[in-house]
CSV table of C-alpha atoms in Angstrom, one decimal:
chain,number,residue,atom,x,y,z
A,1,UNK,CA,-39.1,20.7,4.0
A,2,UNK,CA,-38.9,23.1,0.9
A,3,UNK,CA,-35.8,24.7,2.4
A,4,UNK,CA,-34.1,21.2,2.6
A,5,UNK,CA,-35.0,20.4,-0.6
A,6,UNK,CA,-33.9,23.6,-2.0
A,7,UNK,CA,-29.9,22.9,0.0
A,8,UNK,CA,-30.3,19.7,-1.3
A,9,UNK,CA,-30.3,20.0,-4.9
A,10,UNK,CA,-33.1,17.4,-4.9
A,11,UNK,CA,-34.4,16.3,-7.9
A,12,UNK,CA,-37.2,13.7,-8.7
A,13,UNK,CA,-36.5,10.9,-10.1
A,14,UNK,CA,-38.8,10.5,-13.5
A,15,UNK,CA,-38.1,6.3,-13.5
A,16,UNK,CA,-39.1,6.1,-10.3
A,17,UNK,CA,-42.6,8.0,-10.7
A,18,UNK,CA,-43.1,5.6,-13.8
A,19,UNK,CA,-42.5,2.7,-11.8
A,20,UNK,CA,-45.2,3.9,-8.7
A,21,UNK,CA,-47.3,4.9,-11.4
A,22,UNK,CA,-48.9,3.3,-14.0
A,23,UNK,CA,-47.7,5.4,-17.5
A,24,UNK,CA,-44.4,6.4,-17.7
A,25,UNK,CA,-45.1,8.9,-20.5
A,26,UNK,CA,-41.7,8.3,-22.5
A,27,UNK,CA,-41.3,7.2,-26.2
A,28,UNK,CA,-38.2,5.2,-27.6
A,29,UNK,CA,-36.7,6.3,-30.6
A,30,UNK,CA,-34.0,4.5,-32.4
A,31,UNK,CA,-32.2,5.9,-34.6
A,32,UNK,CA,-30.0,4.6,-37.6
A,33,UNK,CA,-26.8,6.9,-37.1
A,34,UNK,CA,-26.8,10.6,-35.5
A,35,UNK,CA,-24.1,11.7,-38.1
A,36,UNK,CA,-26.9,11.8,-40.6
A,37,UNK,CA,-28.8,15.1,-40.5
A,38,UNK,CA,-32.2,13.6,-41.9
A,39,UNK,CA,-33.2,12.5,-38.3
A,40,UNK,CA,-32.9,16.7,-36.9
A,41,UNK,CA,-36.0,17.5,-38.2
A,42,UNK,CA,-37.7,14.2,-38.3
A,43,UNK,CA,-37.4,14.4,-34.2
A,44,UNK,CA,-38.4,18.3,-34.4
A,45,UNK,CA,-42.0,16.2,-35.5
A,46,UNK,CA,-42.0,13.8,-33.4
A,47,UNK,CA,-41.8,16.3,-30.5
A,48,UNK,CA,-44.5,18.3,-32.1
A,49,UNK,CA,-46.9,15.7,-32.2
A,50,UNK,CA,-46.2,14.1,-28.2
A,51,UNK,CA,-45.1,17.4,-26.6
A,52,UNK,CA,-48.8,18.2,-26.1
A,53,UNK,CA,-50.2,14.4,-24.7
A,54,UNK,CA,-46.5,15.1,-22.3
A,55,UNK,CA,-44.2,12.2,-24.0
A,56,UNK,CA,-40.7,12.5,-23.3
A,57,UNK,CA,-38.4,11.0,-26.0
A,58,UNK,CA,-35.3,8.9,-25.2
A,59,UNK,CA,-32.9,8.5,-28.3
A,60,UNK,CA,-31.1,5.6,-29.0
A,61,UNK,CA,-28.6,5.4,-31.7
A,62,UNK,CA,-27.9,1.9,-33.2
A,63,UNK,CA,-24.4,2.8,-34.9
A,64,UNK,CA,-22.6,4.2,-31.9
A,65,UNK,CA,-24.2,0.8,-29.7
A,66,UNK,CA,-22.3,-1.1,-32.4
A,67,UNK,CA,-20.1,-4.0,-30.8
A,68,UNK,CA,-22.5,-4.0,-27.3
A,69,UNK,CA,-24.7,-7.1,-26.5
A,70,UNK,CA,-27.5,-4.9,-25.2
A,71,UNK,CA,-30.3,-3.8,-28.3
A,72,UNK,CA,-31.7,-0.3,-27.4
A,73,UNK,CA,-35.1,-2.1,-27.3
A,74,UNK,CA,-33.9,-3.6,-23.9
A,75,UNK,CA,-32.9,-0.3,-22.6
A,76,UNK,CA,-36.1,1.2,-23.6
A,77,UNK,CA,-38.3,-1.8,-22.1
A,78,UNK,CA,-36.6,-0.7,-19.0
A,79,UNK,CA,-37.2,2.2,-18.5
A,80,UNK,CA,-41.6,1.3,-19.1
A,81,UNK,CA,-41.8,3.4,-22.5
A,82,UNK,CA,-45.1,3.4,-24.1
A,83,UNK,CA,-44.3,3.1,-27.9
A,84,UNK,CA,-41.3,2.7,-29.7
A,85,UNK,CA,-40.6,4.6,-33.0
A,86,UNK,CA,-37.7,3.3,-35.5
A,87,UNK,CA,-35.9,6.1,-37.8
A,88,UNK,CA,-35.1,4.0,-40.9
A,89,UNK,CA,-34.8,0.8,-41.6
A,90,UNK,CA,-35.6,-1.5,-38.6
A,91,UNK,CA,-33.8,-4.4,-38.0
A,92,UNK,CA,-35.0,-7.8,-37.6
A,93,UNK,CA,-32.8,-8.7,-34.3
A,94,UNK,CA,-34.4,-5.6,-32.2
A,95,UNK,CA,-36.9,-8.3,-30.8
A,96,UNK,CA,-39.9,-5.7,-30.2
A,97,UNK,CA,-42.4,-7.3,-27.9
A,98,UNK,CA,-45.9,-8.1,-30.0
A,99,UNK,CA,-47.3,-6.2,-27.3
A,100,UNK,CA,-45.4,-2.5,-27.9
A,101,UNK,CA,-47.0,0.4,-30.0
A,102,UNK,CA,-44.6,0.4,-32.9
A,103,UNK,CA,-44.2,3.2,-35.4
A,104,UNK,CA,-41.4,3.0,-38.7
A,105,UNK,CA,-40.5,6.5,-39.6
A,106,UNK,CA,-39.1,7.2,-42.6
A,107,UNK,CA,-38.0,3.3,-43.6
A,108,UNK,CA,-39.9,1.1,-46.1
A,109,UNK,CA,-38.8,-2.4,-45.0
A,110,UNK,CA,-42.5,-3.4,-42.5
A,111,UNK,CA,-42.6,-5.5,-39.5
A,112,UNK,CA,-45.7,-7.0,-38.6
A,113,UNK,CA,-48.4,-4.9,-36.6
A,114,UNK,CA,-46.0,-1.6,-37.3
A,115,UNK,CA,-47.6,1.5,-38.6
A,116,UNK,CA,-45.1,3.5,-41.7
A,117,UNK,CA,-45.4,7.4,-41.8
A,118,UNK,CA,-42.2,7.7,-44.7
A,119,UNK,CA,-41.8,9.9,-47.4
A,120,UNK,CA,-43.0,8.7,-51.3
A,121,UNK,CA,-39.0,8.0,-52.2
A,122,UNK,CA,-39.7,6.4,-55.4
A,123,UNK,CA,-41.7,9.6,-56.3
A,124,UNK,CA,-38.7,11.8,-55.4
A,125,UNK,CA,-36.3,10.0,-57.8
A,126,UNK,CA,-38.4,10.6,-60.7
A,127,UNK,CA,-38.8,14.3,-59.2
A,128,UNK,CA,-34.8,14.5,-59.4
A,129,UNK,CA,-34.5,13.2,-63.1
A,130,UNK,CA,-37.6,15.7,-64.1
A,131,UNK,CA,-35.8,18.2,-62.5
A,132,UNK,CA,-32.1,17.3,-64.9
A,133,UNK,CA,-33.8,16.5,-67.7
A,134,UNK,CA,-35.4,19.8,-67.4
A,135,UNK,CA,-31.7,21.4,-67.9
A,136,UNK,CA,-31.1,19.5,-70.8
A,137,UNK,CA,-29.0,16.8,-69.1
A,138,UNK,CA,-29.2,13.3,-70.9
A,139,UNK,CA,-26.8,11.6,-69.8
A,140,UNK,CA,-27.1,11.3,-66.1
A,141,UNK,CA,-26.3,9.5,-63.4
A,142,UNK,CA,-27.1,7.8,-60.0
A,143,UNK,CA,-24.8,7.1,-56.7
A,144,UNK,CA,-26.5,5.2,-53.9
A,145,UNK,CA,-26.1,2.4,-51.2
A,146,UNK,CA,-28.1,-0.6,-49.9
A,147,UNK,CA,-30.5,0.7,-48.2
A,148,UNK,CA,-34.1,0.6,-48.8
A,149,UNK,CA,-34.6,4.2,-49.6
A,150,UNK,CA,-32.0,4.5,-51.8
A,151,UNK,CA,-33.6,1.6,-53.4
A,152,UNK,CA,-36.7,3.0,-54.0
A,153,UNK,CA,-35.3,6.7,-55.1
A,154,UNK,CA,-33.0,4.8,-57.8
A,155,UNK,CA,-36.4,3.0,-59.4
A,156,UNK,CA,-38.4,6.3,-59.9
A,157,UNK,CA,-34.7,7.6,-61.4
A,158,UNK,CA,-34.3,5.1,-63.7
A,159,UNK,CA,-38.1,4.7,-65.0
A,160,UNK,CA,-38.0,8.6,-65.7
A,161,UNK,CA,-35.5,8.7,-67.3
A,162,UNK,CA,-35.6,6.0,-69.2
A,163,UNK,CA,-39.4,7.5,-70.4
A,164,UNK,CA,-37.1,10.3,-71.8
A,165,UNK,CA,-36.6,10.3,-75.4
A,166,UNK,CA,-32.7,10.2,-76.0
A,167,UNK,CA,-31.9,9.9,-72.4
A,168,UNK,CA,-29.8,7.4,-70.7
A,169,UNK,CA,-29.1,6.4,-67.2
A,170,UNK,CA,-25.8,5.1,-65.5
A,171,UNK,CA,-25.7,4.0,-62.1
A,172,UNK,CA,-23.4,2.9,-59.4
A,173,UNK,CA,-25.0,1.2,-56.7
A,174,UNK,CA,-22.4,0.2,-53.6
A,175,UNK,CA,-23.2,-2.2,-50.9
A,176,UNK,CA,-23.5,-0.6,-47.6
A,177,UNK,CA,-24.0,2.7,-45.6
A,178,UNK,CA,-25.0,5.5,-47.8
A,179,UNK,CA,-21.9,7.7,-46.2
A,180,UNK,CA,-20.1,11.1,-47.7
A,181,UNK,CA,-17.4,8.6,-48.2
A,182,UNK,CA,-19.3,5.9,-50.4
A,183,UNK,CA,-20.5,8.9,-52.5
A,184,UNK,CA,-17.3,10.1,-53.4
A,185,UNK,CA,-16.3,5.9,-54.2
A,186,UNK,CA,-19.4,5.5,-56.2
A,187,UNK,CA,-19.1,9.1,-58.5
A,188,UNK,CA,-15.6,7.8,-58.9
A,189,UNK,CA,-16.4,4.6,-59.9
A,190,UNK,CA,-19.0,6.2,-62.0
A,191,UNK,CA,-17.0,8.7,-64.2
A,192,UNK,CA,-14.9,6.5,-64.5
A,193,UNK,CA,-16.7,4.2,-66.8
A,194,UNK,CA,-19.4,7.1,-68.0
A,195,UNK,CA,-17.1,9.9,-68.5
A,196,UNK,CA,-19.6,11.8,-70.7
A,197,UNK,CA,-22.1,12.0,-67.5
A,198,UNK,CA,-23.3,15.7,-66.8
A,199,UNK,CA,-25.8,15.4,-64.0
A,200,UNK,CA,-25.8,13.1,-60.9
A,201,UNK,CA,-28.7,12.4,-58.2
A,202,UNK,CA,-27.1,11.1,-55.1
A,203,UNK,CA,-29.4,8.9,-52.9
A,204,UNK,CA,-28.7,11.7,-50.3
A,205,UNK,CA,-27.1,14.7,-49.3
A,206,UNK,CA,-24.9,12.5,-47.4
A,207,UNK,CA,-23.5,10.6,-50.9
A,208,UNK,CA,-23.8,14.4,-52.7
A,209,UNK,CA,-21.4,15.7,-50.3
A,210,UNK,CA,-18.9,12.9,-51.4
A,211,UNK,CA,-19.7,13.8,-55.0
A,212,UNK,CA,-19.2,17.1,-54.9
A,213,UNK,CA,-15.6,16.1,-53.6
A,214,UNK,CA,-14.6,13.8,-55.7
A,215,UNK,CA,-15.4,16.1,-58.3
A,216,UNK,CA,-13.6,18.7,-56.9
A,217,UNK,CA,-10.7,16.6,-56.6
A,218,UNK,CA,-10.8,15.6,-60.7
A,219,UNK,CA,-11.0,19.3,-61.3
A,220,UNK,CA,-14.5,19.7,-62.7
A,221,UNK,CA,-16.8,22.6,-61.9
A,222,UNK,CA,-20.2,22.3,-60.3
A,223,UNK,CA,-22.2,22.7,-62.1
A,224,UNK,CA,-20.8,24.7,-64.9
A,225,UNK,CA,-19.7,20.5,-65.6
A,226,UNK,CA,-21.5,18.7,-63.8
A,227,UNK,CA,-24.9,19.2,-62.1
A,228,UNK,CA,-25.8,17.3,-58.5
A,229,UNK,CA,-28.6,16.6,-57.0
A,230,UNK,CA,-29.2,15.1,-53.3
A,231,UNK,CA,-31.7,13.6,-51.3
A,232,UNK,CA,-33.5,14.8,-47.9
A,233,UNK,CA,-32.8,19.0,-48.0
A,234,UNK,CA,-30.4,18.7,-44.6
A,235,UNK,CA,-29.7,21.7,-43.0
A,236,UNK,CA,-25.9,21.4,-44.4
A,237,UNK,CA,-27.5,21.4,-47.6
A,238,UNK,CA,-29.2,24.8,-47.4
A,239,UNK,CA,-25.9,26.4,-46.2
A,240,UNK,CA,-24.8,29.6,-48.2
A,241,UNK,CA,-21.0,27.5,-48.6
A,242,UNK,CA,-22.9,24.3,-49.9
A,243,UNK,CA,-26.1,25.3,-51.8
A,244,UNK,CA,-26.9,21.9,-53.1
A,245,UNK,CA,-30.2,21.1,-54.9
A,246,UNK,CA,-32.0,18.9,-52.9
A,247,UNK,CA,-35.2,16.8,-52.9
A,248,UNK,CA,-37.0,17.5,-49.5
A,249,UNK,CA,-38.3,14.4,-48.3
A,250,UNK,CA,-40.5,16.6,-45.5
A,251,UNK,CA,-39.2,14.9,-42.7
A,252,UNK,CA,-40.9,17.1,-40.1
A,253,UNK,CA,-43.9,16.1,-41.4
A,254,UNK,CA,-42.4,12.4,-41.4
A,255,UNK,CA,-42.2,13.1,-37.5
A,256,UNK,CA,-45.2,14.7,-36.8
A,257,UNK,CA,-47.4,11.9,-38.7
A,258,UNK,CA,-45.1,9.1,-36.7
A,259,UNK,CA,-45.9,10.6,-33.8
A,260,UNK,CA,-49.7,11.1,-34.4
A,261,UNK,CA,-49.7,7.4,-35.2
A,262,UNK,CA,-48.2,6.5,-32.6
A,263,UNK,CA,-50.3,8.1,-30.1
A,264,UNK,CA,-53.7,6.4,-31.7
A,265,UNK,CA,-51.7,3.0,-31.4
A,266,UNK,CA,-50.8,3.4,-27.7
A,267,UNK,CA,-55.1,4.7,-27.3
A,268,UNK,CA,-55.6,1.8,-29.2
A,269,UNK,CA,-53.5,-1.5,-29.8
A,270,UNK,CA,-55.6,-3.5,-31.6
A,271,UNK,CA,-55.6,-0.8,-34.8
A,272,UNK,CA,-55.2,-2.1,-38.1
A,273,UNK,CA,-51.3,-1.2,-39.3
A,274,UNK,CA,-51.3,1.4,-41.8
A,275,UNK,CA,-48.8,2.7,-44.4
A,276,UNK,CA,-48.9,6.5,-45.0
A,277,UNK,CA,-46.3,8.4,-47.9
A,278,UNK,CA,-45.7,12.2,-47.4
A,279,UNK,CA,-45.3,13.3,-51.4
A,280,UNK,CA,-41.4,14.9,-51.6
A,281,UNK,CA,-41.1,18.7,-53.2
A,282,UNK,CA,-37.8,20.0,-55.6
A,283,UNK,CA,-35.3,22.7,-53.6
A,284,UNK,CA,-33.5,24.0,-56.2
A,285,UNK,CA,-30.0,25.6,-55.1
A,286,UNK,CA,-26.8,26.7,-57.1
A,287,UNK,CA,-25.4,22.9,-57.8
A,288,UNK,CA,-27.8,22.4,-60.9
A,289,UNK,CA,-28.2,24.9,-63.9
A,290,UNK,CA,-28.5,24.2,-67.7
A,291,UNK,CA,-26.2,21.6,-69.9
């Protein structure tokens, strides 16, 4: 038998010994978009956290599923997962069963009986403008998108700087994904009509990349000319070439605490939903100095 398993190739089939069985010991995961970088280490936690209790994750993303009928969620009910964790900002169509173990990781926007594990954005924003004003900078700015987070991190932004004696905020806000390609719309866009502007905060590295290329492009220095800050401390961010000042939003932690929650949910379904903030910390790199 072993030897004719062995010429075989045979491997078992893990949907199969979930269906004869009665846990299948696999978590959903949907993601917002795999080009972002945020979600490396926030599924580095996850793993942490289920690894030990032998979950398996399946990754969905939503933006390469774009245009298909099927939601992730269908695919996932499929295949018998226990729990079902959304990376960002859930949508309202995913039509989660009320019976599932849901966790939010990283979004703010709550559906009912979902527990949130997400970092304190509206903490890092104000982090950020602490961090310019620090330099001297007063007149800075803001690039960001829709989203919830970006949201949030342009409130604690604006209300520190604005509790800044002879500081001023300008801010570009555009509708939409908070892409590389937004961020170099919205600096432009913003320089345009604030020309004086010597320190920008990017809802995330994502939009500071952008930034840091449209500036490029106009011939200005960072950050002999203009400081910039992101959002999330991606890996790309902590490259030698890049170097970019960052706020870490501790998404391994993000993970881990998503994935602890979510393993007390699937114990116990009947838990009270909980919101938990991890509190963000300043990376400072070589795109900020002095005014």
């Amino acid at each position: 038998m072993l030897t004719a398993i062995q010429e075989l190739d045979y491997r078992p089939s893990t949907a199969a010994v979930s269906l004869a069985g009665t846990r299948s010991r696999t978590v959903g995961v949907v993601l917002d978009d795999f080009r972002n970088q945020w979600f490396v280490d926030l599924l580095t936690g996850l793993r942490e956290a289920l690894q030990d209790q032998g979950h398996r994750l399946v990754v969905a993303d939503r933006f390469l599923n774009t245009g298909l009928d099927a939601s992730p969620v269908e695919g996932f009910l499929s295949m018998r997962v226990e729990g079902i964790v959304i990376a960002g900002e859930p949508d309202t169509d995913l039509a989660i069963p009320a019976s599932m173990p849901v966790v939010i990781a990283g979004g703010r926007v709550s559906i009912p009986r979902a527990d949130t594990v997400a970092n304190d954005d509206r903490a890092g924003g104000g982090m950020a403008a602490e961090h310019l004003l620090a330099l001297g900078h007063t007149r800075l700015g803001f690039v960001g998108a829709s989203s919830a987070a970006s949201k949030e991190r342009r409130a604690g932004f604006e209300a520190t700087v604005a509790a800044s004696a002879g500081a001023s905020p300008a801010v570009v806000v555009l509708p939409g994904e908070p892409t590389e390609e937004a961020g170099s719309r919205a600096l432009g866009a913003l320089l345009d009509e604030h020309p004086d502007v010597t320190a920008v905060f990017a809802a995330n590295d994502v939009m500071a990349l952008g930034a840091l290329s449209e500036l490029a492009e106009r011939g200005l220095r960072v950050p002999e000319d203009v400081s910039v800050i992101g959002y999330d401390d991606t890996p790309v961010a902590a490259t030698r070439y890049v170097g970019l000042t960052s706020i870490d939003d501790r998404s391994v932690e993000i993970g881990r605490g998503a994935g602890e929650r979510l393993l007390a949910r699937i114990a116990d379904p009947g838990l009270a939903a909980t919101e938990s903030l991890v509190e963000p910390r300043l990376v400072a790199r070589r795109t900020t100095a002095p005014r």
